[in-house]
Each structure stands twice: as structure tokens, then as C-alpha cells.
Coordinates of C-alpha atoms in Angstrom, one line a residue:
M1 CA 58.7 100.3 115.8
A2 CA 58.8 102.8 112.9
R3 CA 62.4 103.7 113.8
L4 CA 63.4 100.0 113.8
K5 CA 61.8 99.5 110.4
T6 CA 63.6 102.6 109.0
F7 CA 66.9 101.4 110.5
F8 CA 66.6 97.9 108.8
T9 CA 65.6 99.5 105.5
T10 CA 68.6 101.8 105.7
V11 CA 70.9 98.8 106.5
A12 CA 69.4 96.8 103.6
V13 CA 69.9 99.7 101.1
L14 CA 73.5 100.3 102.3
T15 CA 74.3 96.6 102.1
G16 CA 72.9 96.5 98.6
L17 CA 75.0 99.5 97.5
A18 CA 78.2 97.9 99.0
A19 CA 77.5 94.6 97.2
G20 CA 76.9 96.4 93.9
S21 CA 80.1 98.4 94.4
A22 CA 82.1 95.2 95.1
M23 CA 80.7 93.5 92.0
A24 CA 81.7 96.5 89.9
S25 CA 85.2 96.4 91.4
D26 CA 85.5 92.7 90.6
A27 CA 84.4 93.4 87.1
E28 CA 87.0 96.1 86.6
E29 CA 89.7 93.9 88.0
L30 CA 88.7 91.1 85.6
R31 CA 88.7 93.5 82.7
M32 CA 92.2 94.7 83.7
L33 CA 93.4 91.1 84.1
A34 CA 92.2 90.2 80.6
Q35 CA 94.5 93.0 79.2
T36 CA 97.7 91.8 80.9
K37 CA 100.5 90.2 78.9
I38 CA 102.4 88.9 82.0
T39 CA 101.2 86.6 84.8
L40 CA 100.7 87.5 88.4
Q41 CA 103.7 85.2 89.2
Q42 CA 105.9 87.1 86.7
A43 CA 104.9 90.4 88.4
I44 CA 105.7 89.0 91.8
D45 CA 109.1 87.8 90.5
A46 CA 109.9 91.2 89.0
A47 CA 108.9 93.0 92.3
Q48 CA 111.0 90.7 94.5
Q49 CA 114.0 91.0 92.2
H50 CA 113.7 94.8 92.1
Q51 CA 113.4 95.2 95.9
G52 CA 115.5 92.2 96.9
G53 CA 112.8 91.1 99.3
Q54 CA 109.9 88.6 99.8
A55 CA 106.5 89.3 98.4
F56 CA 103.6 88.6 100.7
E57 CA 100.6 90.1 98.8
A58 CA 99.8 90.8 95.2
S59 CA 96.8 91.9 93.2
I60 CA 95.8 93.7 90.0
D61 CA 95.5 97.4 90.7
D62 CA 92.1 98.6 89.3
D63 CA 92.9 102.3 90.0
S64 CA 95.0 102.5 86.9
F65 CA 94.0 103.1 83.3
Q66 CA 96.3 100.3 82.2
P67 CA 96.8 96.8 83.7
V68 CA 99.2 97.2 86.7
Y69 CA 100.0 94.7 89.4
E70 CA 100.5 95.9 93.0
V71 CA 102.9 93.7 94.9
S72 CA 103.7 94.2 98.6
V73 CA 107.3 93.2 99.4
V74 CA 109.0 93.0 102.8
K75 CA 112.7 93.7 103.2
D76 CA 114.6 94.4 106.4
N77 CA 111.3 94.7 108.3
R78 CA 110.0 97.3 105.9
V79 CA 107.1 96.9 103.5
Y80 CA 107.2 98.3 100.0
D81 CA 104.4 98.6 97.5
V82 CA 105.8 97.8 94.0
W83 CA 103.7 98.6 90.9
V84 CA 104.6 96.4 87.9
S85 CA 103.3 96.9 84.4
G86 CA 100.9 94.1 83.4
L87 CA 102.0 94.8 79.8
D88 CA 105.7 94.4 79.9
G89 CA 106.7 93.5 83.5
K90 CA 108.7 96.7 84.1
V91 CA 108.6 98.2 87.6
L92 CA 106.7 101.5 87.4
R93 CA 107.2 102.8 90.9
V94 CA 107.9 101.8 94.5
R95 CA 106.7 103.3 97.7
E96 CA 107.4 102.4 101.3
D97 CA 104.2 101.4 102.9
T98 CA 104.1 103.0 106.3
K99 CA 100.7 101.6 107.4
H100 CA 101.9 98.0 107.8

């Protein structure tokens, strides 16, 4: 019985930590979004035009120190991650995503 109680306590603590981390991540994404000067749609348009493909996923990238959108674009059955500046809409970099 003591083991079961310890297990549930551990699960509760880990769940609380994960929820706290998710809320911190959302807050960071909202902070980044507030700094952008272009819309998500404009970032998608820039990524599609740059790669010549179709976007299927897009989000604000909270790993950067400036607002950057990460747009996943498919072209010729290949997936590319395209990073677009949230300040001026310029494509910053492109990488083929080999995990899709």
C-alpha cells in the first residue's frame, strides 16, 4: 500500500511539473507573438513562396530570442522546416525535416 501511495504521489508531482512547464511555454509563445510585426498567414505565405510547396503546419518558435515563425512545407513528398522572421517576413533558414 505504501508503494502505491508513493507511486501516485510521484505521478501527481510529475503531472504538476509538466502542466507548469506547458503554461510557461504558452506564456513564452504569447510574449513572442505580441512582438511580431507580421501575421501567421503572412509567414505561411512567405514560406510557401520561398519553397514552392504547400504549408501544413505553422507556429511561433519559442526557442528563439526574437519572434520567429516555424512553417512546415511539403514539396515533392519532402518536408521542409522554414523559419520566417516575425519582424520583417524574411526567410531566415530552411532545413529538410527527415523525421516526417
